[in-house]
Coordinates of C-alpha atoms in Angstrom, one line a residue:
X1 CA -180.9 -33.0 -33.8
X2 CA -177.4 -31.5 -33.4
X3 CA -176.7 -28.3 -31.5
X4 CA -177.2 -25.0 -33.2
X5 CA -174.1 -24.3 -35.5
X6 CA -172.1 -21.2 -35.7
X7 CA -172.7 -19.2 -38.9
X8 CA -169.6 -17.1 -39.2
X9 CA -168.8 -15.3 -42.4
X10 CA -166.0 -17.8 -43.2
X11 CA -168.3 -20.8 -42.5
X12 CA -171.0 -19.4 -44.8
X13 CA -168.4 -18.8 -47.5
X14 CA -167.3 -22.5 -47.2
X15 CA -170.9 -23.7 -47.3
X16 CA -171.6 -21.6 -50.4
X17 CA -168.7 -23.4 -52.1
X18 CA -170.0 -26.8 -51.1
X19 CA -173.4 -26.0 -52.5
X20 CA -171.9 -24.9 -55.8
X21 CA -171.4 -28.6 -56.7
X22 CA -174.5 -30.2 -55.1
X23 CA -178.1 -29.6 -54.3
X24 CA -177.8 -30.2 -50.5
X25 CA -175.1 -30.0 -47.9
X26 CA -174.3 -33.7 -47.9
X27 CA -174.5 -35.7 -51.2
X28 CA -176.5 -38.6 -49.8
X29 CA -178.3 -40.9 -52.3
X30 CA -181.0 -43.1 -50.7
X31 CA -181.5 -45.3 -53.8
X32 CA -179.5 -48.5 -54.4
X33 CA -180.3 -48.2 -58.1
X34 CA -177.5 -46.8 -60.2
X35 CA -180.2 -45.4 -62.5
X36 CA -181.4 -43.1 -59.7
X37 CA -178.7 -40.7 -58.6
X38 CA -180.1 -37.8 -56.7
X39 CA -178.9 -36.4 -53.4
X40 CA -181.5 -35.6 -50.7
X41 CA -181.6 -33.1 -47.8
X42 CA -180.6 -34.3 -44.3
X43 CA -180.8 -33.0 -40.8
X44 CA -177.7 -30.9 -41.6
X45 CA -179.8 -28.9 -44.0
X46 CA -182.5 -28.4 -41.4
X47 CA -179.9 -27.3 -38.8
X48 CA -178.5 -24.7 -41.1
X49 CA -182.0 -23.6 -42.3
X50 CA -183.0 -22.9 -38.7
X51 CA -179.7 -21.1 -38.0
X52 CA -180.3 -18.7 -40.9
X53 CA -184.0 -18.1 -40.0
X54 CA -184.7 -14.4 -40.2
X55 CA -181.4 -13.7 -42.0
X56 CA -181.6 -15.5 -45.4
X57 CA -178.6 -15.4 -47.6
X58 CA -178.6 -13.0 -50.5
X59 CA -177.9 -13.9 -54.2
X60 CA -175.3 -11.2 -54.7
X61 CA -173.2 -12.5 -51.8
X62 CA -173.9 -16.2 -51.4
X63 CA -175.7 -17.3 -54.7
X64 CA -175.5 -21.0 -54.1
X65 CA -176.6 -20.7 -50.4
X66 CA -179.4 -18.5 -51.5
X67 CA -180.6 -21.0 -54.1
X68 CA -180.4 -23.8 -51.5
X69 CA -182.4 -21.7 -48.9
X70 CA -185.2 -21.1 -51.4
X71 CA -185.3 -24.8 -52.1
X72 CA -185.6 -25.6 -48.3
X73 CA -188.5 -23.2 -48.1
X74 CA -190.5 -25.5 -50.4
X75 CA -190.5 -28.1 -47.6
X76 CA -193.0 -27.9 -44.7
X77 CA -191.7 -27.7 -41.2
X78 CA -192.7 -31.3 -40.5
X79 CA -190.9 -32.5 -43.7
X80 CA -187.8 -30.7 -42.6
X81 CA -187.9 -32.2 -39.1
X82 CA -188.1 -35.7 -40.7
X83 CA -185.1 -35.3 -42.9
X84 CA -182.7 -38.3 -42.2
X85 CA -180.1 -37.9 -39.6
X86 CA -176.4 -38.2 -40.4
X87 CA -174.4 -39.9 -37.6
X88 CA -171.0 -38.3 -36.6
X89 CA -171.3 -35.3 -38.9
X90 CA -172.3 -31.8 -37.7
X91 CA -172.3 -28.6 -39.7
X92 CA -169.1 -27.4 -38.1
X93 CA -167.5 -30.8 -38.9
X94 CA -168.7 -30.5 -42.5
X95 CA -167.1 -27.1 -42.9
X96 CA -163.9 -28.5 -41.3
X97 CA -163.9 -31.4 -43.7
X98 CA -164.4 -29.2 -46.7
X99 CA -161.5 -26.9 -45.7
X100 CA -159.2 -29.8 -45.0
X101 CA -160.1 -31.4 -48.4
X102 CA -159.3 -28.0 -50.1
X103 CA -155.8 -28.0 -48.6
X104 CA -155.2 -31.7 -49.4
X105 CA -156.1 -31.4 -53.1
X106 CA -154.8 -27.9 -54.0
X107 CA -152.0 -27.7 -56.6
X108 CA -152.4 -31.4 -57.4
X109 CA -152.2 -32.9 -60.9
X110 CA -154.7 -35.6 -60.1
X111 CA -156.1 -37.7 -57.2
X112 CA -157.8 -41.1 -57.2
X113 CA -160.3 -42.3 -54.6
X114 CA -161.9 -39.0 -53.5
X115 CA -164.8 -41.0 -52.0
X116 CA -162.4 -43.0 -49.8
X117 CA -160.8 -39.7 -48.5
X118 CA -164.3 -38.2 -47.8
X119 CA -165.3 -41.2 -45.8
X120 CA -162.2 -41.1 -43.6
X121 CA -162.5 -37.4 -43.0
X122 CA -166.0 -37.8 -41.7
X123 CA -164.6 -39.7 -38.7
X124 CA -160.9 -38.9 -38.3
X125 CA -157.9 -37.2 -39.9
X126 CA -156.3 -38.8 -43.0
X127 CA -153.1 -40.9 -42.8
X128 CA -150.8 -40.2 -45.8
X129 CA -147.4 -41.6 -46.7
X130 CA -144.8 -40.3 -49.1
X131 CA -141.8 -42.3 -50.1
X132 CA -138.5 -41.3 -51.8
X133 CA -135.8 -43.7 -53.0
X134 CA -132.5 -42.7 -51.6
X135 CA -130.5 -42.5 -54.8
X136 CA -129.2 -39.2 -56.3
X137 CA -128.9 -36.0 -54.3
X138 CA -132.3 -34.3 -53.6
X139 CA -132.6 -31.0 -55.6
X140 CA -135.0 -28.0 -55.5
X141 CA -137.8 -29.9 -57.3
X142 CA -138.2 -31.8 -54.0
X143 CA -139.7 -28.6 -52.6
X144 CA -142.8 -29.4 -54.6
X145 CA -143.7 -32.6 -52.6
X146 CA -142.5 -30.8 -49.5
X147 CA -145.0 -28.0 -50.1
X148 CA -147.8 -30.6 -50.3
X149 CA -146.6 -32.3 -47.1
X150 CA -147.0 -28.9 -45.5
X151 CA -150.6 -28.7 -46.8
X152 CA -151.3 -32.2 -45.5
X153 CA -150.0 -31.3 -42.0
X154 CA -152.0 -28.0 -42.0
X155 CA -155.1 -30.2 -42.9
X156 CA -154.4 -32.3 -39.7
X157 CA -153.2 -35.3 -41.6
X158 CA -150.8 -37.9 -40.0
X159 CA -147.9 -37.9 -42.4
X160 CA -145.2 -40.7 -42.8
X161 CA -142.1 -40.1 -44.8
X162 CA -140.5 -43.3 -46.1
X163 CA -136.8 -43.4 -46.9
X164 CA -137.0 -46.2 -49.5
X165 CA -133.5 -47.6 -49.2
X166 CA -134.4 -51.1 -50.5
X167 CA -136.2 -49.5 -53.5
X168 CA -133.1 -47.6 -54.3
X169 CA -131.1 -50.8 -54.7
X170 CA -133.8 -52.6 -56.7
X171 CA -134.0 -49.8 -59.3
X172 CA -131.2 -51.1 -61.4
X173 CA -128.8 -50.9 -58.4
X174 CA -128.8 -47.1 -58.6
X175 CA -127.2 -47.1 -55.1
X176 CA -124.9 -49.9 -54.1
X177 CA -125.5 -51.6 -50.7
X178 CA -122.5 -50.1 -49.1
X179 CA -123.7 -46.6 -49.8
X180 CA -127.4 -47.1 -49.0
X181 CA -127.1 -46.4 -45.3
X182 CA -125.0 -43.3 -45.9
X183 CA -127.3 -42.0 -48.5
X184 CA -130.4 -42.7 -46.4
X185 CA -128.8 -40.7 -43.6
X186 CA -128.0 -37.9 -46.1
X187 CA -131.6 -37.9 -47.3
X188 CA -132.9 -37.7 -43.8
X189 CA -130.9 -34.6 -43.0
X190 CA -131.7 -33.0 -46.4
X191 CA -135.5 -33.6 -46.2
X192 CA -135.6 -32.3 -42.6
X193 CA -133.6 -29.3 -43.7
X194 CA -136.1 -28.6 -46.5
X195 CA -139.1 -28.9 -44.2
X196 CA -137.5 -26.6 -41.6
X197 CA -136.8 -24.1 -44.4
X198 CA -140.5 -23.8 -45.3
X199 CA -141.6 -23.8 -41.6
X200 CA -143.0 -27.3 -41.3
X201 CA -142.8 -28.6 -37.7
X202 CA -141.0 -31.9 -37.7
X203 CA -142.8 -33.2 -34.5
X204 CA -145.9 -33.8 -36.6
X205 CA -144.1 -36.1 -39.0
X206 CA -143.0 -39.8 -38.7
X207 CA -139.8 -40.9 -40.5
X208 CA -139.4 -44.6 -41.5
X209 CA -136.6 -46.5 -43.3
X210 CA -137.8 -49.2 -45.6
X211 CA -135.5 -51.8 -44.4
X212 CA -136.9 -51.4 -40.9
X213 CA -139.8 -53.6 -41.9
X214 CA -139.3 -54.7 -45.5
X215 CA -136.9 -57.5 -44.5
X216 CA -139.4 -59.0 -42.0
X217 CA -140.8 -62.5 -42.5
X218 CA -144.3 -61.2 -42.9
X219 CA -143.4 -58.6 -45.6
X220 CA -141.3 -61.1 -47.5
X221 CA -144.1 -63.7 -47.5
X222 CA -146.5 -61.0 -48.9
X223 CA -143.9 -60.2 -51.6
X224 CA -144.1 -63.9 -52.7
X225 CA -147.9 -63.9 -52.5
X226 CA -148.0 -60.8 -54.7
X227 CA -145.5 -62.4 -57.1
X228 CA -147.8 -65.3 -57.6
X229 CA -150.6 -63.0 -58.8
X230 CA -148.8 -60.4 -60.9
X231 CA -147.9 -60.9 -64.6
X232 CA -144.6 -59.8 -66.0
X233 CA -146.5 -57.4 -68.3
X234 CA -148.3 -55.7 -65.4
X235 CA -145.1 -55.4 -63.3
X236 CA -143.1 -53.9 -66.2
X237 CA -146.0 -51.5 -67.1
X238 CA -146.4 -50.3 -63.5
X239 CA -142.8 -49.2 -63.3
X240 CA -142.5 -47.8 -66.8
X241 CA -142.2 -44.1 -65.6
X242 CA -140.2 -44.8 -62.5
X243 CA -137.9 -47.8 -62.9
X244 CA -135.1 -47.6 -65.4
X245 CA -136.4 -49.4 -68.6
X246 CA -134.1 -51.8 -70.5
X247 CA -134.8 -54.5 -73.1
X248 CA -134.0 -57.3 -70.6
X249 CA -135.1 -56.1 -67.2
X250 CA -133.7 -57.4 -64.0
X251 CA -136.2 -59.1 -61.6
X252 CA -135.4 -56.4 -59.0
X253 CA -137.0 -53.8 -61.3
X254 CA -140.1 -55.9 -61.7
X255 CA -140.5 -56.4 -57.9
X256 CA -140.2 -52.6 -57.3
X257 CA -143.9 -51.7 -58.0
X258 CA -145.1 -54.5 -55.8
X259 CA -143.0 -53.4 -52.8
X260 CA -144.3 -49.9 -53.2
X261 CA -147.9 -51.2 -53.2
X262 CA -147.3 -53.3 -50.1
X263 CA -145.8 -50.3 -48.3
X264 CA -149.4 -48.8 -48.2
X265 CA -150.6 -51.7 -46.1
X266 CA -147.5 -52.0 -43.8
X267 CA -147.4 -48.2 -43.1
X268 CA -151.1 -48.2 -42.3
X269 CA -152.0 -45.3 -44.6
X270 CA -155.3 -44.2 -46.1
X271 CA -153.6 -42.6 -49.1
X272 CA -150.2 -42.6 -50.8
X273 CA -148.8 -39.4 -52.2
X274 CA -146.3 -39.1 -55.1
X275 CA -145.5 -37.5 -58.4
X276 CA -147.8 -38.1 -61.4
X277 CA -145.0 -40.2 -62.9
X278 CA -146.0 -42.9 -60.4
X279 CA -149.6 -43.1 -61.5
X280 CA -149.1 -46.6 -63.1
X281 CA -147.7 -47.9 -59.8
X282 CA -150.7 -46.4 -58.0
X283 CA -153.3 -48.1 -60.2
X284 CA -151.3 -51.3 -59.9
X285 CA -151.7 -51.1 -56.1
X286 CA -155.4 -50.4 -56.4
X287 CA -155.7 -53.6 -58.6
X288 CA -153.6 -56.0 -56.6
X289 CA -153.8 -55.1 -52.9
X290 CA -157.5 -56.1 -52.7
X291 CA -156.5 -59.4 -54.3
X292 CA -154.3 -60.0 -51.2
X293 CA -157.1 -59.1 -48.9
X294 CA -155.8 -55.6 -48.1
X295 CA -157.7 -52.4 -48.4
X296 CA -157.6 -50.2 -51.5
X297 CA -156.0 -46.8 -50.8
X298 CA -156.5 -43.4 -52.3
X299 CA -153.7 -41.9 -54.4
X300 CA -152.7 -38.2 -54.5
X301 CA -150.3 -36.9 -57.3
X302 CA -148.4 -33.7 -57.6
X303 CA -147.2 -32.5 -61.1
X304 CA -143.7 -33.0 -62.3
X305 CA -141.9 -29.6 -62.5
X306 CA -139.8 -29.0 -65.6
X307 CA -136.1 -28.7 -65.1
X308 CA -134.0 -25.6 -65.9
X309 CA -133.5 -27.0 -69.5
X310 CA -137.2 -27.5 -70.2
X311 CA -137.3 -31.3 -69.6
X312 CA -138.1 -33.1 -66.3
X313 CA -135.8 -32.0 -63.5
X314 CA -133.4 -35.0 -62.9
X315 CA -130.7 -35.8 -60.4
X316 CA -128.6 -37.3 -63.2
X317 CA -128.7 -34.1 -65.4
X318 CA -126.5 -31.5 -63.8
X319 CA -127.7 -28.6 -66.0
X320 CA -131.4 -29.4 -65.4
X321 CA -131.3 -28.9 -61.6
X322 CA -130.2 -26.8 -58.7
X323 CA -128.8 -28.8 -55.9
X324 CA -129.9 -28.0 -52.3
X325 CA -126.3 -27.2 -51.4
X326 CA -125.4 -25.1 -54.5
X327 CA -123.8 -21.8 -53.6
X328 CA -125.5 -18.4 -54.4
X329 CA -123.0 -18.1 -57.3
X330 CA -123.9 -21.5 -58.7
X331 CA -127.7 -20.7 -58.4
X332 CA -127.1 -17.4 -60.3
X333 CA -125.1 -19.2 -63.0
X334 CA -127.6 -22.0 -63.5
X335 CA -130.6 -19.7 -63.6
X336 CA -128.8 -17.5 -66.1
X337 CA -128.5 -20.5 -68.4
X338 CA -132.0 -21.8 -67.7
X339 CA -134.5 -22.2 -70.5
X340 CA -137.0 -19.3 -70.0
X341 CA -138.4 -18.3 -73.4
X342 CA -140.3 -14.9 -73.4
X343 CA -144.0 -15.6 -73.2
X344 CA -143.6 -19.4 -72.9
X345 CA -145.6 -20.5 -69.9
X346 CA -145.9 -24.2 -70.9
X347 CA -142.3 -25.6 -70.6
X348 CA -141.0 -23.2 -68.0
X349 CA -139.5 -24.7 -64.9
X350 CA -138.9 -21.3 -63.3
X351 CA -142.6 -20.4 -63.5
X352 CA -143.7 -23.8 -62.3
X353 CA -141.5 -23.4 -59.3
X354 CA -143.1 -20.1 -58.5
X355 CA -146.6 -21.7 -58.8
X356 CA -146.0 -24.8 -56.6
X357 CA -143.4 -23.6 -54.1
X358 CA -142.7 -19.9 -53.9
X359 CA -146.3 -18.6 -53.8
X360 CA -148.1 -21.2 -51.6
X361 CA -145.2 -22.0 -49.2
X362 CA -142.5 -19.3 -49.1
X363 CA -144.6 -16.2 -49.6
X364 CA -147.8 -17.6 -48.0
X365 CA -150.0 -14.6 -48.9
X366 CA -147.2 -12.0 -49.3
X367 CA -146.6 -10.4 -52.7
X368 CA -144.1 -11.8 -55.2
X369 CA -141.8 -8.8 -56.0
X370 CA -139.8 -8.3 -59.1
X371 CA -137.2 -5.6 -58.4
X372 CA -136.3 -3.3 -61.2
X373 CA -134.7 0.1 -61.5
X374 CA -137.0 3.1 -62.0
X375 CA -135.7 3.6 -65.6
X376 CA -136.7 0.0 -66.3
X377 CA -140.3 0.4 -65.1
X378 CA -139.7 0.1 -61.3
X379 CA -140.8 -2.8 -59.1
X380 CA -143.7 -5.1 -60.0
X381 CA -145.8 -6.8 -57.3
X382 CA -148.0 -9.9 -57.8
X383 CA -150.3 -11.1 -55.0
X384 CA -151.4 -14.2 -56.9
X385 CA -149.5 -16.6 -59.1
X386 CA -152.2 -16.2 -61.9
X387 CA -151.2 -12.5 -62.2
X388 CA -147.5 -13.4 -62.7
X389 CA -148.5 -16.1 -65.2
X390 CA -150.6 -13.8 -67.3
X391 CA -148.0 -11.0 -67.2
X392 CA -145.3 -13.4 -68.4
X393 CA -147.5 -14.8 -71.1
X394 CA -148.2 -11.3 -72.3
X395 CA -144.4 -10.6 -72.2
X396 CA -144.9 -7.8 -69.6
X397 CA -142.3 -9.6 -67.5
X398 CA -138.9 -10.1 -69.0
X399 CA -137.2 -13.6 -68.4
X400 CA -134.1 -11.9 -66.9
X401 CA -136.3 -10.0 -64.4
X402 CA -138.2 -13.2 -63.5
X403 CA -134.9 -15.1 -63.0
X404 CA -133.6 -12.3 -60.7
X405 CA -136.6 -12.5 -58.5
X406 CA -136.6 -16.3 -58.3
X407 CA -132.8 -16.3 -57.5
X408 CA -133.6 -14.2 -54.5
X409 CA -136.4 -16.4 -53.3
X410 CA -134.4 -19.6 -54.0
X411 CA -131.5 -18.4 -51.8
X412 CA -134.0 -17.6 -49.0
X413 CA -135.1 -21.3 -49.2
X414 CA -131.7 -22.7 -49.5
X415 CA -129.9 -20.6 -46.9
X416 CA -131.1 -22.7 -43.8
X417 CA -130.1 -25.9 -45.6
X418 CA -126.7 -24.7 -46.5
X419 CA -126.2 -23.6 -42.9
X420 CA -127.4 -27.0 -41.6
X421 CA -124.8 -28.8 -43.8
X422 CA -122.0 -26.4 -43.0
X423 CA -120.7 -28.6 -40.2
X424 CA -117.8 -31.1 -40.2
X425 CA -120.0 -34.1 -39.6
X426 CA -122.5 -33.4 -42.4
X427 CA -119.7 -32.3 -44.8
X428 CA -118.0 -35.7 -44.2
X429 CA -121.4 -37.5 -44.6
X430 CA -121.9 -35.7 -48.0
X431 CA -118.4 -36.8 -49.2
X432 CA -119.0 -40.4 -48.1
X433 CA -122.5 -40.7 -49.4
X434 CA -121.7 -39.1 -52.8
X435 CA -118.0 -39.6 -53.5
X436 CA -116.7 -38.0 -56.6
X437 CA -116.9 -40.4 -59.6
X438 CA -113.7 -42.3 -60.3
X439 CA -111.6 -40.9 -63.1
X440 CA -111.7 -43.0 -66.2
X441 CA -109.0 -42.7 -68.8
X442 CA -110.2 -42.0 -72.3
X443 CA -110.7 -45.2 -74.3
X444 CA -111.3 -47.4 -71.3
X445 CA -115.1 -47.4 -71.5
X446 CA -117.6 -47.0 -68.7
X447 CA -116.6 -47.0 -65.1
X448 CA -119.0 -49.9 -64.6
X449 CA -116.9 -51.9 -67.1
X450 CA -113.9 -51.5 -64.7
X451 CA -111.7 -50.5 -67.6
X452 CA -112.6 -53.6 -69.7
X453 CA -114.1 -53.8 -73.2
X454 CA -117.7 -54.0 -72.1
X455 CA -120.1 -53.0 -74.8
X456 CA -122.0 -50.0 -73.2
X457 CA -123.3 -46.9 -75.0
X458 CA -121.3 -44.5 -72.8
X459 CA -118.3 -45.5 -75.0
X460 CA -119.9 -43.5 -77.8
X461 CA -119.2 -39.8 -78.1
X462 CA -122.3 -38.3 -79.6
X463 CA -122.9 -34.6 -79.9
X464 CA -125.3 -32.1 -81.4
X465 CA -123.9 -30.4 -84.5
X466 CA -125.0 -27.6 -86.8
X467 CA -124.3 -27.9 -90.6
X468 CA -122.7 -24.6 -91.5
X469 CA -121.8 -25.6 -95.1
X470 CA -123.0 -28.3 -97.4
X471 CA -122.4 -29.3 -101.0
X472 CA -122.8 -32.4 -103.2
X473 CA -119.8 -34.7 -103.5
X474 CA -118.1 -34.1 -106.9
X475 CA -117.5 -37.8 -107.5
X476 CA -120.6 -39.4 -105.9
X477 CA -124.2 -38.4 -106.7
X478 CA -125.7 -39.8 -103.5
X479 CA -123.2 -38.1 -101.0
X480 CA -123.2 -34.7 -99.3
X481 CA -120.0 -33.1 -98.0
X482 CA -120.9 -31.2 -94.8
X483 CA -119.0 -28.8 -92.6
X484 CA -120.5 -29.4 -89.1
X485 CA -120.0 -27.2 -86.1
X486 CA -119.6 -29.4 -83.0
X487 CA -118.6 -26.8 -80.6
X488 CA -114.9 -27.4 -81.4
X489 CA -112.2 -25.0 -82.6
X490 CA -113.1 -25.7 -86.3
X491 CA -116.0 -27.5 -88.0
X492 CA -115.6 -31.1 -88.9
X493 CA -115.9 -32.5 -92.4
X494 CA -118.4 -35.3 -92.6
X495 CA -119.7 -37.2 -95.6
X496 CA -123.3 -38.5 -95.6
X497 CA -125.4 -40.4 -98.1
X498 CA -128.5 -38.2 -97.8
X499 CA -128.8 -36.6 -101.2
X500 CA -131.8 -38.8 -102.1
X501 CA -133.6 -38.2 -98.8
X502 CA -133.0 -34.6 -97.7
X503 CA -132.9 -31.6 -100.1
X504 CA -129.8 -29.5 -100.1
X505 CA -131.6 -26.4 -98.8
X506 CA -132.9 -28.4 -95.8
X507 CA -129.4 -29.6 -94.9
X508 CA -128.0 -26.0 -94.6
X509 CA -128.0 -24.8 -90.9
X510 CA -129.7 -28.0 -89.8
X511 CA -129.1 -29.3 -86.3
X512 CA -128.0 -33.0 -86.5
X513 CA -126.9 -35.7 -84.1
X514 CA -123.3 -36.8 -84.8
X515 CA -121.3 -39.8 -83.7
X516 CA -117.9 -38.2 -83.2
X517 CA -115.4 -40.9 -82.1
X518 CA -115.4 -43.2 -85.1
X519 CA -112.0 -43.6 -86.8
X520 CA -111.8 -41.1 -89.7
X521 CA -112.4 -42.8 -93.0
X522 CA -112.1 -41.6 -96.7
X523 CA -115.3 -41.8 -98.7
X524 CA -114.7 -41.2 -102.5
X525 CA -111.5 -39.4 -101.6
X526 CA -112.9 -37.1 -98.9
X527 CA -111.9 -37.8 -95.3
X528 CA -115.0 -38.1 -93.1
X529 CA -114.5 -37.4 -89.3
X530 CA -117.8 -38.7 -87.9
X531 CA -121.3 -39.9 -88.9
X532 CA -124.7 -38.1 -88.9
X533 CA -127.1 -40.5 -87.2
X534 CA -130.3 -41.2 -89.0
X535 CA -133.4 -43.3 -88.5
X536 CA -133.3 -45.7 -91.5
X537 CA -135.7 -48.3 -92.9
X538 CA -135.2 -50.5 -95.9
X539 CA -138.8 -51.3 -96.8
X540 CA -140.1 -48.9 -97.8
X541 CA -136.8 -47.1 -98.1
X542 CA -136.8 -44.1 -95.7
X543 CA -133.9 -42.2 -94.1
X544 CA -134.3 -39.2 -91.8
X545 CA -131.6 -37.5 -89.7
X546 CA -132.4 -37.6 -86.0
X547 CA -133.7 -34.3 -84.6
X548 CA -132.2 -32.4 -81.7
X549 CA -134.3 -30.9 -78.9
X550 CA -135.5 -27.3 -79.0
X551 CA -132.9 -25.0 -77.7
X552 CA -129.9 -27.2 -78.6
X553 CA -126.5 -25.8 -79.4
X554 CA -123.5 -27.2 -81.3
X555 CA -121.4 -29.3 -78.9
X556 CA -124.3 -30.4 -76.6
X557 CA -123.5 -33.8 -75.3
X558 CA -125.9 -36.7 -76.1
X559 CA -126.2 -39.6 -73.7
X560 CA -128.2 -42.7 -73.1
X561 CA -130.3 -42.6 -69.9
X562 CA -128.6 -44.7 -67.2
X563 CA -125.2 -44.4 -68.9
X564 CA -124.5 -40.7 -68.5
X565 CA -121.8 -40.5 -65.9
X566 CA -118.7 -41.8 -67.7
X567 CA -116.4 -40.7 -70.4
X568 CA -116.5 -42.1 -74.0
X569 CA -113.6 -43.7 -75.8
X570 CA -111.2 -41.2 -77.3
X571 CA -111.6 -43.2 -80.6
X572 CA -113.5 -46.4 -81.2
X573 CA -111.2 -49.3 -82.2
X574 CA -112.6 -50.6 -85.6
X575 CA -111.2 -54.1 -84.8
X576 CA -113.4 -54.4 -81.7
X577 CA -116.6 -53.6 -83.6
X578 CA -117.9 -51.5 -80.7
X579 CA -120.2 -49.3 -82.8
X580 CA -121.5 -52.3 -84.8
X581 CA -122.4 -54.2 -81.6
X582 CA -124.1 -51.2 -80.0
X583 CA -125.9 -50.2 -83.2
X584 CA -127.9 -53.4 -83.1
X585 CA -130.0 -52.0 -80.2
X586 CA -130.2 -48.4 -81.4
X587 CA -133.8 -47.8 -82.7
X588 CA -136.6 -45.3 -82.8
X589 CA -139.6 -46.2 -80.8
X590 CA -143.2 -46.4 -82.1
X591 CA -143.6 -42.7 -81.1
X592 CA -140.3 -41.6 -82.6
X593 CA -138.0 -41.5 -79.5
X594 CA -134.4 -42.4 -80.2
X595 CA -133.4 -45.3 -77.9
X596 CA -130.8 -47.9 -77.0
X597 CA -132.4 -51.0 -75.4
X598 CA -135.5 -48.9 -74.6
X599 CA -133.4 -46.2 -72.8
X600 CA -133.8 -42.7 -74.3
X601 CA -131.1 -40.8 -76.1
X602 CA -131.0 -37.4 -74.3
X603 CA -129.3 -34.1 -74.0
X604 CA -129.7 -31.6 -71.2
X605 CA -132.3 -29.9 -73.3
X606 CA -134.5 -33.0 -73.8
X607 CA -134.8 -36.1 -75.9
X608 CA -133.5 -37.0 -79.4
X609 CA -136.4 -38.0 -81.8
X610 CA -137.2 -38.9 -85.3
X611 CA -140.1 -36.9 -86.7
X612 CA -141.2 -39.3 -89.5
X613 CA -139.4 -42.7 -89.3
X614 CA -140.8 -44.5 -86.3
X615 CA -139.8 -48.0 -85.2
X616 CA -136.7 -48.1 -87.3
X617 CA -133.0 -48.8 -86.8
X618 CA -130.6 -45.9 -86.2
X619 CA -127.6 -45.9 -88.5

């Protein structure tokens, strides 16, 4: 029998929480039959029962503990003394495990392998690794995984941070080899700066670069072993949310998920931590690592925080993110433009940041304060995120007031990082790791084309437009003449063959997606200076203009993911058939997403879609 446990108020509160989900302190099932699933009391229950003798728990304070105590009273003293022993687990250890588990899993989207985590915690602290590919500059959404790393460390976990430089190259060569070393160095300084900003002691962390072990003979051999087991279908599916998707993927992108799985073994972790967008890679690892004779690991996933525009925060979309080195003026400007609809608590990146970073990490028990002048209602204090959430949903907090408070807290977080990078050495590193993009003359195509005539979608100038005036063509029954505001000095005149598909009243004030750099052409005597893009199917005949994301405005730029960093041609040369060649791969997916070679058409507000015509060409 173990020594008499302490029964402090905090320990009893934890034990009450444990018993809210099970009959006895340790869910131990003695039966090998899956038809018989019933936990039984152990010596841990007997130890606690004796400790509470003469001072039984009360229903109004500890209802689950009181129910458990009454249940233990139904056993005789001899029966309780013969409860099975539990090696290596004491009551104090059980309370410690529960509290650690609560820290590990709080604010997560999902976790797989809870039983494996429990088994490890019974004997030692958990070993966790988090990896980040060293591609685009880290932004404020990185504070979400940083906040969880803080939780893991507070739970006593051994944490390894992997700077995945090799992965960065494999993902469609997002970072060329010559920049990998510089960007990895930049990431190391940035990540350390973020952790210091939220008070995480760096001495408890281990930092590893992927190429320190991923180029070894043993690792390479395991890559080949894994490649002999994995199908192309499974490899492509695993990377679908992480690796850039194209119609004809490079082998590097198919290797990517396998390397991430092997990292679990080579870093000696019990669990891998990442965003929920990596779930398919995690389940891939759970399937294939045991096939190589390696242990199956647990997987812990944080939610993806919406960007400032409502979609996922992305390094490649400038308007969707706040950079770690943005000035206070830039933070104010971006927050002012951020999507924050009154009462909308679903697609709200500002609120999400409050939930996952500001409340649990920056404030850590202190009140969230919205400062207002007395004539505007005075200051509002919120001790819990749920209070702020409910107040915003009820429109008791105005978006401008929320943005003002978040601006203040963001600058508190970013100030130490700005100071860290305000040195000649780190300024030089930033310039070398992320040099400004080469200037491309209009009409010369993408920078990747080196000024040649490569057929890439970045050569198309596509914008969101609003139809401000529409009428039927006087000489052609099937044509509309539209005046479309594209954010330019005057609206453009565009002729579209949509009379038989969209009623006139539905065209007026409609937001549409317009190809703007076609050579102007006369249609039945009217010069048309662009084309309204539509999903179009011949059998059965269906045509529908593509739909812009919520919150779009005239002039918003449309880009194809992976091709957003270069300037379009000033005007497409009809003799080169650029549009005709690109249009072959422009289609709507089975769920209505507008895509080029499986890459989504996007704006800073979100994706372009077709509401009705799925799986059809875009013309």
